[in-house]
Coordinates of C-alpha atoms and ligand atoms in Angstrom, one line a residue:
X72 CA -19.0 -30.0 34.6
X73 CA -16.1 -29.9 37.2
X74 CA -14.4 -33.8 37.1
X75 CA -11.0 -35.0 37.8
X76 CA -9.0 -37.8 35.6
X77 CA -6.2 -38.7 35.1
X78 CA -5.6 -37.2 31.4
X79 CA -7.3 -35.5 28.9
X80 CA -6.9 -35.7 25.7
X81 CA -7.7 -32.7 23.2
X82 CA -8.6 -34.2 19.7
X83 CA -10.0 -37.2 18.5
X84 CA -7.6 -37.4 15.6
X85 CA -5.4 -40.7 14.8
X86 CA -3.0 -39.6 17.7
X87 CA -5.3 -38.3 20.2
X88 CA -7.2 -41.4 19.6
X89 CA -3.5 -43.4 19.8
X90 CA -2.4 -41.7 22.7
X91 CA -5.6 -42.7 25.3
X92 CA -5.4 -46.3 24.3
X93 CA -1.5 -46.4 25.3
X94 CA -3.0 -44.4 28.3
X95 CA -5.4 -46.9 29.1
X96 CA -3.4 -49.9 28.6
X97 CA -1.2 -48.4 31.4
X98 CA -3.7 -48.2 33.7
X99 CA -4.9 -44.7 33.5
X100 CA -8.5 -42.9 33.6
X101 CA -8.2 -40.9 30.2
X102 CA -10.9 -38.2 28.8
X103 CA -10.8 -37.5 25.0
X104 CA -12.7 -34.4 24.0
X105 CA -13.2 -33.7 20.1
X106 CA -15.4 -30.4 19.2
X107 CA -16.1 -32.3 15.8
X108 CA -19.7 -33.9 15.6
X109 CA -18.5 -36.5 13.5
X110 CA -14.7 -37.6 12.2
X111 CA -13.1 -36.2 9.5
X112 CA -13.6 -38.1 6.8
X113 CA -11.4 -35.4 4.6
X114 CA -8.6 -36.7 2.0
X115 CA -5.5 -37.0 4.2
X116 CA -2.9 -39.7 4.7
X117 CA -3.6 -42.6 2.5
X118 CA -1.2 -45.1 3.5
X119 CA 1.0 -46.1 7.1
X120 CA 4.6 -46.7 6.9
X121 CA 6.4 -49.8 8.9
X122 CA 6.7 -48.3 12.4
X123 CA 3.0 -47.4 12.2
X124 CA 2.5 -50.9 10.9
X125 CA 4.7 -52.1 13.8
X126 CA 2.9 -50.3 16.5
X127 CA -0.5 -52.1 15.0
X128 CA 1.2 -55.0 14.7
X129 CA 1.6 -55.3 18.7
X130 CA -1.5 -54.2 19.6
X131 CA -3.5 -56.4 17.4
X132 CA -4.7 -54.1 15.2
X133 CA -2.1 -55.3 12.4
X134 CA -5.0 -57.9 10.6
X135 CA -7.4 -55.4 10.8
X136 CA -5.4 -52.8 9.0
X137 CA -4.8 -55.6 6.2
X138 CA -8.2 -56.0 5.3
X139 CA -8.7 -52.4 4.5
X140 CA -6.0 -52.3 2.7
X141 CA -7.4 -55.7 0.6
X142 CA -10.8 -53.7 0.0
X143 CA -8.4 -50.4 -1.4
X144 CA -6.8 -52.4 -3.6
X145 CA -10.1 -53.8 -4.7
X146 CA -11.4 -51.2 -5.0
X147 CA -8.2 -49.2 -7.3
X148 CA -8.3 -52.3 -9.7
X149 CA -5.3 -53.7 -11.5
X150 CA -4.3 -49.6 -10.7
X151 CA -2.0 -51.1 -8.2
X152 CA -2.0 -54.9 -8.8
X153 CA 1.1 -55.4 -7.6
X154 CA 1.0 -53.6 -4.2
X155 CA 5.0 -53.4 -3.2
X156 CA 6.3 -50.5 -1.6
X157 CA 7.1 -47.1 -3.7
X158 CA 7.0 -43.8 -2.8
X159 CA 8.6 -40.4 -4.8
X160 CA 10.2 -37.4 -3.3
X161 CA 9.1 -34.1 -5.0
X162 CA 7.5 -36.4 -6.9
X163 CA 10.4 -38.6 -8.6
X164 CA 8.6 -41.3 -8.3
X165 CA 11.1 -44.8 -6.7
X166 CA 11.0 -48.0 -9.1
X167 CA 10.3 -50.8 -6.5
X168 CA 12.2 -52.6 -9.0
X169 CA 16.0 -50.7 -8.3
X170 CA 15.6 -51.2 -4.4
X171 CA 18.2 -53.5 -3.1
X172 CA 15.4 -55.7 -1.0
X173 CA 18.3 -57.6 0.8
X174 CA 19.6 -53.6 2.6
X175 CA 19.9 -55.3 6.1
X176 CA 17.7 -51.8 7.5
X177 CA 15.1 -53.4 4.8
X178 CA 15.2 -57.3 5.5
X179 CA 14.8 -56.6 9.4
X180 CA 11.4 -56.0 8.6
X181 CA 10.1 -58.3 6.8
X182 CA 7.2 -56.9 5.0
X183 CA 9.0 -53.5 4.6
X184 CA 8.1 -53.5 0.9
X185 CA 4.7 -53.9 1.3
X186 CA 2.4 -51.1 0.4
X187 CA -0.5 -50.7 2.7
X188 CA -2.8 -48.5 2.2
X189 CA -5.0 -47.7 4.7
X190 CA -6.9 -44.2 4.4
X191 CA -6.7 -42.3 7.7
X192 CA -10.7 -42.3 8.1
X193 CA -10.8 -45.6 8.3
X194 CA -7.7 -45.5 10.4
X195 CA -9.4 -43.1 12.7
X196 CA -12.1 -45.6 12.5
X197 CA -10.1 -48.7 13.6
X198 CA -8.5 -47.0 16.2
X199 CA -12.2 -45.2 17.8
X200 CA -13.2 -49.1 17.8
X201 CA -10.0 -49.8 19.8
X202 CA -10.1 -47.4 22.2
X203 CA -13.7 -48.0 22.8
X204 CA -12.9 -51.8 23.7
X205 CA -10.4 -50.7 26.0
X206 CA -13.5 -48.7 27.9
X207 CA -13.0 -45.6 26.6
X208 CA -15.6 -43.5 24.3
X209 CA -14.8 -40.0 23.1
X210 CA -16.7 -37.5 23.8
X211 CA -17.7 -35.6 20.7
X212 CA -19.0 -32.1 20.3
X213 CA -16.6 -30.4 23.2
X214 CA -14.4 -27.4 22.2
X215 CA -11.5 -26.6 24.5
X216 CA -11.4 -23.1 24.9
X217 CA -9.2 -22.4 27.4
X218 CA -6.4 -24.0 30.4
X219 CA -5.3 -23.0 33.8
X220 CA -1.6 -25.5 34.4
X221 CA -2.3 -24.9 38.6
X222 CA 1.3 -27.3 39.0
X223 CA -1.1 -30.5 40.7
X224 CA -3.7 -30.5 37.6
X225 CA -4.9 -28.1 34.8
X226 CA -8.3 -26.8 34.9
X227 CA -9.9 -27.1 31.4
X228 CA -12.4 -24.8 30.3
X229 CA -14.8 -26.2 27.1
X230 CA -17.8 -25.7 25.6
X231 CA -19.8 -27.7 28.0
X232 CA -18.1 -26.4 31.1
X233 CA -14.7 -26.8 32.8
X234 CA -12.9 -29.9 33.8
X235 CA -10.0 -30.9 36.4
X236 CA -7.4 -32.9 35.0
X237 CA -4.0 -34.3 36.4
X238 CA -2.5 -33.9 32.7
X239 CA -3.9 -32.1 29.5
X240 CA -2.3 -33.6 26.1
X241 CA -3.1 -31.5 22.5
X242 CA -3.3 -33.7 19.8
X243 CA -5.5 -31.0 18.0
X244 CA -3.7 -30.4 14.9
X245 CA -1.6 -28.3 13.5
X246 CA -4.0 -25.1 14.4
X247 CA -4.0 -26.3 17.7
X248 CA -5.5 -24.4 20.4
X249 CA -3.6 -26.4 23.6
X250 CA -0.4 -24.9 22.0
X251 CA -1.8 -21.1 21.6
X252 CA -3.0 -21.2 25.3
X253 CA 0.1 -23.7 27.0
X254 CA 2.2 -19.9 25.2
X255 CA 4.0 -22.6 23.2
X256 CA 6.0 -21.1 19.9
X257 CA 5.8 -22.2 17.0
X258 CA 8.7 -21.1 14.8
X259 CA 9.7 -22.2 11.4
X260 CA 10.0 -21.5 7.6
X261 CA 6.5 -19.6 5.7
X262 CA 4.4 -21.6 3.2
X263 CA 4.9 -20.0 -0.4
X264 CA 2.8 -22.8 -2.3
X265 CA -1.0 -24.1 -1.8
X266 CA -2.0 -27.7 -2.7
X267 CA -4.9 -29.5 -3.3
X268 CA -5.6 -33.6 -3.3
X269 CA -9.4 -34.7 -4.8
X270 CA -11.1 -37.2 -6.5
X271 CA -12.7 -35.8 -9.4
X272 CA -15.0 -36.9 -12.3
X273 CA -13.1 -35.4 -15.3
X274 CA -14.8 -34.7 -18.5
X275 CA -12.0 -34.5 -20.7
X276 CA -8.9 -36.6 -19.1
X277 CA -6.9 -37.1 -21.9
X278 CA -5.8 -33.4 -21.1
X279 CA -3.7 -34.8 -17.9
X280 CA -0.8 -37.5 -18.2
X281 CA -0.2 -40.0 -15.6
X282 CA 1.7 -39.3 -13.1
X283 CA 3.2 -36.6 -11.9
X284 CA 4.0 -33.5 -14.3
X285 CA 5.9 -30.5 -13.4
X286 CA 5.4 -26.9 -15.0
X287 CA 6.6 -23.7 -14.1
X288 CA 3.8 -22.6 -12.0
X289 CA 4.5 -26.0 -10.2
X290 CA 3.5 -29.3 -10.3
X291 CA -0.1 -32.2 -10.7
X292 CA -0.1 -35.7 -10.4
X293 CA -2.9 -37.4 -11.9
X294 CA -3.8 -40.8 -10.8
X295 CA -3.2 -43.8 -10.2
X296 CA -6.7 -44.7 -9.3
X297 CA -9.1 -42.8 -11.9
X298 CA -10.1 -39.2 -11.1
X299 CA -7.5 -38.9 -8.2
X300 CA -5.8 -35.7 -8.7
X301 CA -3.0 -33.3 -6.7
X302 CA -1.5 -30.3 -7.7
X303 CA 0.9 -28.3 -6.3
X304 CA 1.2 -24.4 -6.9
X305 CA 3.7 -21.9 -6.1
X306 CA 1.7 -19.1 -5.3
X307 CA 3.1 -17.4 -2.4
X308 CA 0.2 -19.8 0.0
X309 CA -3.4 -19.8 0.5
X310 CA -5.0 -16.6 1.6
X311 CA -8.0 -18.9 3.6
X312 CA -6.2 -22.1 4.7
X313 CA -8.9 -23.2 6.5
X314 CA -11.7 -22.1 3.6
X315 CA -13.8 -24.9 2.6
X316 CA -12.4 -26.5 -1.3
X317 CA -14.5 -26.3 -4.0
X318 CA -14.4 -27.7 -7.3
X319 CA -13.9 -24.6 -8.6
X320 CA -10.7 -24.5 -6.5
X321 CA -9.3 -27.9 -7.7
X322 CA -10.5 -27.1 -11.3
X323 CA -8.5 -23.6 -11.6
X324 CA -5.5 -25.0 -10.0
X325 CA -5.0 -28.0 -12.4
X326 CA -5.8 -26.1 -15.4
X327 CA -2.6 -23.2 -14.1
X328 CA -0.4 -26.2 -13.4
X329 CA -1.0 -28.2 -16.1
X330 CA -1.5 -25.3 -18.8
X331 CA -4.8 -26.9 -19.9
X332 CA -8.6 -26.0 -20.1
X333 CA -9.9 -29.6 -18.6
X334 CA -13.1 -29.6 -16.5
X335 CA -14.4 -31.5 -13.6
X336 CA -17.5 -31.6 -13.3
X337 CA -18.1 -33.2 -9.7
X338 CA -15.5 -33.8 -6.8
X339 CA -15.6 -37.1 -5.0
X340 CA -15.4 -37.4 -1.0
X341 CA -13.8 -34.5 0.9
X342 CA -10.7 -32.7 -1.1
X343 CA -7.9 -30.8 0.9
X344 CA -5.9 -28.1 0.5
X345 CA -2.2 -27.7 2.1
X346 CA 0.5 -25.9 1.9
X347 CA 4.2 -26.0 3.0
X348 CA 4.0 -24.2 6.2
X349 CA 6.8 -26.0 8.3
X350 CA 7.0 -25.8 11.9
X351 CA 8.2 -27.4 14.9
X352 CA 7.1 -26.4 18.8
X353 CA 9.8 -25.1 20.9
X354 CA 8.9 -27.5 23.2
X355 CA 6.5 -30.7 23.2
X356 CA 6.0 -30.2 26.9
X357 CA 4.7 -27.2 28.7
X358 CA 4.8 -28.2 32.7
X359 CA 1.3 -30.7 33.3
X360 CA 0.3 -29.4 29.0
X361 CA 1.5 -31.8 26.4
X362 CA 1.4 -31.8 22.7
X363 CA 1.7 -34.4 19.9
X364 CA 0.9 -35.2 16.4
X365 CA 0.3 -31.9 14.1
X366 CA -0.3 -30.0 17.4
X367 CA 3.7 -30.2 17.7
X368 CA 4.7 -30.3 14.2
X369 CA 3.5 -29.7 10.4
X370 CA 4.5 -29.9 7.0
X371 CA 3.7 -30.3 3.8
X372 CA 2.4 -33.9 3.2
X373 CA 5.0 -35.1 0.4
X374 CA 6.6 -38.5 0.8
X375 CA 3.7 -39.2 3.5
X376 CA 5.3 -38.7 6.7
X377 CA 2.6 -36.6 9.3
X378 CA 0.6 -39.1 10.7
X379 CA 3.4 -41.3 11.2
X380 CA 5.1 -39.1 12.4
X381 CA 2.4 -38.3 15.7
X382 CA 1.5 -42.2 15.8
X383 CA 5.0 -42.2 16.9
X384 CA 4.5 -39.4 19.6
X385 CA 1.5 -40.7 20.8
X386 CA 3.3 -44.1 21.4
X387 CA 6.2 -42.6 23.1
X388 CA 4.2 -40.6 24.9
X389 CA 1.7 -43.1 26.1
X390 CA 3.3 -45.5 28.4
X391 CA 5.5 -42.8 29.8
X392 CA 2.9 -40.9 30.9
X393 CA 0.9 -43.9 32.1
X394 CA 4.5 -44.6 34.0
X395 CA 4.2 -41.9 36.2
X396 CA 0.5 -41.7 36.7
X397 CA 1.1 -45.5 38.1
X398 CA 3.7 -44.3 40.7
X399 CA 6.7 -46.8 39.7
X400 CA 8.6 -44.1 37.1
X401 CA 10.0 -40.4 38.1
X402 CA 8.9 -37.6 36.6
X403 CA 11.5 -36.8 34.3
X404 CA 10.9 -39.9 32.1
X405 CA 9.0 -37.2 30.4
X406 CA 11.7 -35.0 29.5
X407 CA 12.2 -38.4 27.6
X408 CA 9.5 -37.8 25.4
X409 CA 11.0 -34.4 23.7
X410 CA 14.2 -35.7 23.4
X411 CA 13.7 -38.4 22.2
X412 CA 10.7 -37.2 19.5
X413 CA 12.1 -33.6 18.5
X414 CA 15.4 -35.1 16.0
X415 CA 12.8 -37.4 14.9
X416 CA 10.3 -34.4 14.2
X417 CA 12.9 -32.3 13.0
X418 CA 14.5 -34.6 9.8
X419 CA 10.8 -35.1 8.5
X420 CA 10.7 -31.6 8.1
X421 CA 13.8 -30.9 6.7
X422 CA 12.7 -33.8 4.6
X423 CA 9.8 -32.5 2.8
X424 CA 11.2 -28.9 2.5
X425 CA 14.3 -30.3 0.4
X426 CA 11.2 -31.0 -1.5
X427 CA 9.9 -27.7 -2.3
X428 CA 13.6 -26.6 -2.9
X429 CA 13.1 -29.8 -5.6
X430 CA 9.5 -29.1 -6.8
X431 CA 9.8 -25.2 -7.8
X432 CA 9.2 -24.3 -11.3
X433 CA 12.0 -22.3 -11.9
X434 CA 14.8 -23.4 -14.4
X435 CA 17.5 -23.5 -11.0
X436 CA 15.0 -26.0 -9.2
X437 CA 14.0 -27.9 -12.6
X438 CA 17.9 -28.6 -13.1
X439 CA 18.2 -29.7 -9.5
X440 CA 15.1 -32.5 -9.7
X441 CA 17.4 -33.5 -12.9
X442 CA 19.9 -34.4 -10.9
X443 CA 18.2 -36.1 -7.8
X444 CA 15.7 -38.1 -10.3
X445 CA 19.2 -39.0 -12.1
X446 CA 20.6 -40.0 -8.1
X447 CA 17.6 -41.6 -7.2
X448 CA 17.2 -43.2 -10.5
X449 CA 20.2 -45.4 -9.3
X450 CA 19.9 -48.6 -6.9
X451 CA 21.6 -47.0 -4.0
X452 CA 19.5 -43.8 -4.4
X453 CA 16.4 -45.5 -4.8
X454 CA 17.1 -47.9 -1.5
X455 CA 18.3 -44.7 0.4
X456 CA 15.2 -42.6 -0.3
X457 CA 12.9 -45.7 0.3
X458 CA 14.7 -47.0 3.7
X459 CA 14.2 -43.4 5.1
X460 CA 10.1 -42.9 3.4
X461 CA 9.6 -46.5 5.3
X462 CA 10.9 -45.5 8.2
X463 CA 13.2 -48.7 8.5
X464 CA 16.2 -46.7 9.4
X465 CA 14.4 -44.9 12.5
X466 CA 16.6 -44.7 15.8
X467 CA 16.2 -43.6 18.9
X468 CA 19.1 -42.3 20.5
X469 CA 19.8 -44.5 23.6
X470 CA 22.9 -45.7 25.3
X471 CA 23.6 -49.2 24.3
X472 CA 26.5 -51.2 21.7
X473 CA 24.4 -53.7 20.6
X474 CA 22.7 -53.0 17.1
X475 CA 19.4 -53.4 17.7
X476 CA 19.1 -50.6 20.6
X477 CA 17.3 -48.0 20.1
X478 CA 15.3 -49.5 16.9
X479 CA 12.0 -50.4 17.3
X480 CA 11.2 -54.3 17.0
X481 CA 12.3 -56.2 13.9
X482 CA 10.3 -59.7 13.0
X483 CA 11.2 -61.6 15.8
X484 CA 10.3 -65.2 15.0
X485 CA 9.9 -67.7 18.2
X486 CA 10.2 -71.4 18.0
X487 CA 6.7 -71.6 18.7
X488 CA 5.4 -70.5 15.8
X489 CA 4.5 -66.4 17.4
X490 CA 6.4 -63.6 16.9
X491 CA 7.3 -61.8 19.7
X492 CA 5.3 -59.1 18.8
X493 CA 2.6 -60.9 19.0
X494 CA 3.1 -60.6 22.9
X495 CA 2.7 -57.0 23.1
X496 CA -1.0 -56.4 23.1
X497 CA -1.7 -55.6 26.5
X498 CA 1.2 -52.9 26.7
X499 CA 4.1 -53.0 28.8
X500 CA 7.5 -53.9 28.6
X501 CA 9.0 -57.4 26.2
X502 CA 11.7 -59.4 27.5
X503 CA 13.0 -62.2 25.0
X504 CA 14.7 -64.1 26.7
X505 CA 16.9 -67.2 25.0
X506 CA 19.6 -67.7 27.9
X507 CA 19.3 -71.9 28.4
X508 CA 18.8 -71.4 31.8
X509 CA 16.4 -68.5 32.0
X510 CA 19.1 -65.6 33.6
X511 CA 16.9 -63.0 32.0
X512 CA 14.2 -64.2 33.0
X513 CA 15.4 -64.3 37.0
X514 CA 17.1 -61.3 36.7
X515 CA 13.4 -59.4 35.7
X516 CA 11.7 -60.9 37.9
X517 CA 11.3 -58.7 40.8
X518 CA 10.1 -56.2 38.5
X519 CA 7.0 -58.3 38.1
X520 CA 3.8 -58.0 35.5
X521 CA 5.2 -55.0 34.5
X522 CA 8.2 -57.1 32.0
X523 CA 5.8 -60.0 30.3
X524 CA 9.1 -62.4 30.3
X525 CA 9.3 -64.4 26.3
X526 CA 11.1 -67.5 26.9
X527 CA 12.1 -69.5 23.7
X528 CA 15.0 -71.1 22.4
X529 CA 16.6 -69.8 19.1
X530 CA 20.2 -68.5 18.4
X531 CA 19.9 -65.0 18.1
X532 CA 19.4 -62.4 19.5
X533 CA 19.6 -64.1 22.8
X534 CA 17.8 -61.0 24.4
X535 CA 16.3 -58.5 24.0
X536 CA 14.1 -55.8 26.2
X537 CA 11.0 -53.9 24.2
X538 CA 9.3 -50.7 25.7
X539 CA 6.2 -50.5 25.5
X540 CA 6.1 -48.1 21.6
X541 CA 8.3 -50.5 20.6
X542 CA 11.9 -49.0 20.7
X543 CA 14.6 -51.7 22.0
X544 CA 16.1 -51.0 24.8
X545 CA 18.7 -53.5 25.9
X546 CA 20.1 -56.4 23.4
X547 CA 22.3 -59.2 23.3
X548 CA 23.7 -61.6 21.4
X549 CA 25.4 -63.5 24.5
X550 CA 24.1 -65.1 27.7
X551 CA 25.7 -62.3 29.7
X552 CA 23.2 -60.1 31.8
X553 CA 25.3 -57.1 31.3
X554 CA 23.4 -53.8 31.1
X555 CA 20.0 -55.4 31.3
X556 CA 19.3 -54.3 35.3
X557 CA 20.6 -50.9 34.0
X558 CA 18.0 -50.5 31.1
X559 CA 15.6 -52.1 33.6
X560 CA 15.7 -49.6 35.7
X561 CA 16.3 -46.9 33.7
X562 CA 12.9 -47.2 31.5
X563 CA 11.2 -50.0 34.2
X564 CA 11.3 -48.1 37.4
X565 CA 12.7 -49.4 40.7
X566 CA 11.8 -53.0 40.9
X567 CA 9.1 -53.9 42.7
X568 CA 7.8 -50.7 43.6
Ligands
FAD864 C1 -3.4 -33.4 1.5 C2 -3.1 -34.5 3.1 C3 -2.4 -35.3 2.7 C4 -1.8 -36.0 3.8 N1 -0.7 -37.1 3.5 C5 -0.4 -37.5 4.2 C6 -0.3 -39.2 3.9 O1 0.5 -39.5 3.1 N2 0.5 -39.8 5.0 C7 0.7 -39.2 6.4 O2 1.5 -40.1 7.6 N3 0.5 -38.2 6.9 C8 -0.3 -37.5 5.8 N4 -0.9 -36.7 6.1 C9 -1.1 -35.8 7.5 C10 -2.1 -36.3 8.6 O3 -3.1 -36.1 7.7 C11 -1.3 -35.6 9.8 O4 -0.2 -35.6 10.2 C12 -2.3 -36.0 10.6 O5 -3.6 -36.0 10.8 C13 -2.1 -35.8 12.0 O6 -3.2 -36.2 13.1 P1 -3.6 -35.7 14.4 O7 -3.9 -36.3 15.2 O8 -1.8 -35.3 14.8 O9 -4.3 -34.2 14.1 P2 -5.5 -34.1 12.8 O10 -6.1 -35.6 12.2 O11 -5.6 -32.6 12.8 O12 -6.8 -34.2 14.4 C14 -7.2 -33.4 15.5 C15 -8.8 -33.7 15.6 O13 -8.2 -32.3 17.3 C16 -9.8 -31.5 16.9 N5 -9.6 -30.0 17.6 C17 -9.1 -29.2 17.1 N6 -9.1 -28.0 17.9 C18 -10.0 -28.8 19.1 C19 -10.4 -28.3 20.2 N7 -10.0 -27.4 20.4 N8 -11.3 -29.0 20.6 C20 -11.7 -30.0 20.8 N9 -11.1 -30.9 19.7 C21 -10.6 -30.2 18.8 C22 -10.3 -31.6 15.2 O14 -11.0 -31.3 15.5 C23 -9.0 -33.1 14.8 O15 -10.6 -34.1 14.6 C24 -1.5 -35.2 4.6 C25 -2.2 -34.4 5.3 C26 -3.3 -33.5 3.9 C27 -3.4 -32.5 4.7

């Protein structure tokens, strides 16, 4: 096999699939290689945060995701009847009743208070369908085993032969082969705990307390749906992280952390094991090779951040690589991928590391946990944590004074009953023009189809330029176009090119 295409994406997890779709939207030819014969059904992410919902919304996929959420809620029955957003910090559950939903960051995203329970396998299935509609099929059963960056492309050795590709993106998870082959370091902190997540049939569930329970060995969570168990055990980390998880593993861990002799009779679905191995790639790019998602960063799953972080990587890299391939952006645009995504990744690593410190079973950590619980039990504390976990405070460091610059697109309703996000399904830039004489529209005309202009006669903000990844690159509350041309040239390339 010796094929040339623009980009080869390694891994058909949620990040690889979304990245491939963004590249296809930009017009690049893309190939996705996945070593598994079938999609991964393991229990991993159970929900999506607000920025991820925004990504799905802008690509017209949110209604399907919300249908998945409704089906999940129906299956859970009354357990989570009121599906308001909630979350936890190191097992300290955040009470939605204590959140100041009028806080400007939360209010900007009207549905920020809504939980969206979209389990990872269903999200993968939804993204696979999206990608197929864009004409890209996943090549399953193909494992990447070697790579050589030749300066003008990459030779990729696979279990099905050698491929030549313009660019290679490793979306191949925490144990990334691409990261190793590219010689990219993965510094961070070693694991000190083992966690399990499973849905089990339990002979004597009365032995378990609902919610989070801590002990000297760690903690466990039981519920909210029947049989759902998570354990956290400070045992120095598992001897073999990739060994298959058995019923005996989960039961033994649960018995140790709960101090009971609870008996599990069967496991439903595929249980998972995780650790607090916390690392970030030294660089997200080496020549023609990029990393995205878990290949670029790993951390414990507390607070449900990992998948969402990877989704943000995918949409950030997708349009930039597509623009360079299409020829309208200079190659240095690609350097902004690492610069923009690294700080957010570093924050997630520390947010989850902090929870390990609070979760340990020793008396000092238990005392710290009480202090944290007291603080997070206040209205300000709960609001702060919910803002962090939901992702509404996420901001990319971009030049510009307007408070919207650097944020991801909030809910912007238009006079015709649509929202600005409804106009983003095809990718590309969006320019909202609310000037009475169409001044912004005229200014953006030389950028042609790269910028979709949406005219509207609502009051404020008067103008907004949204990048294809949903990040606001320019905004104004006045009719003057100051800064618009600079922002267009910076992000959308030279006019007419
Ligand atoms: C127990 C648990 C709970 C979690 N809970 C949450 C949560 O609530 N919220 C959240 O946001 N995140 C959560 N996460 C994290 C989330 O699951 C990951 O961040 C997410 O799977 C990352 O997606 P990815 O596409 O980067 O990698 P993956 O999903 O790992 O996909 C990588 C793909 O690459 C393939 N691959 C690997 N090597 C090769 C190769 N050499 N050649 C070809 N293919 C290859 C793999 O088979 C795999 O399909 C959780 C994780 C765990 C383990």
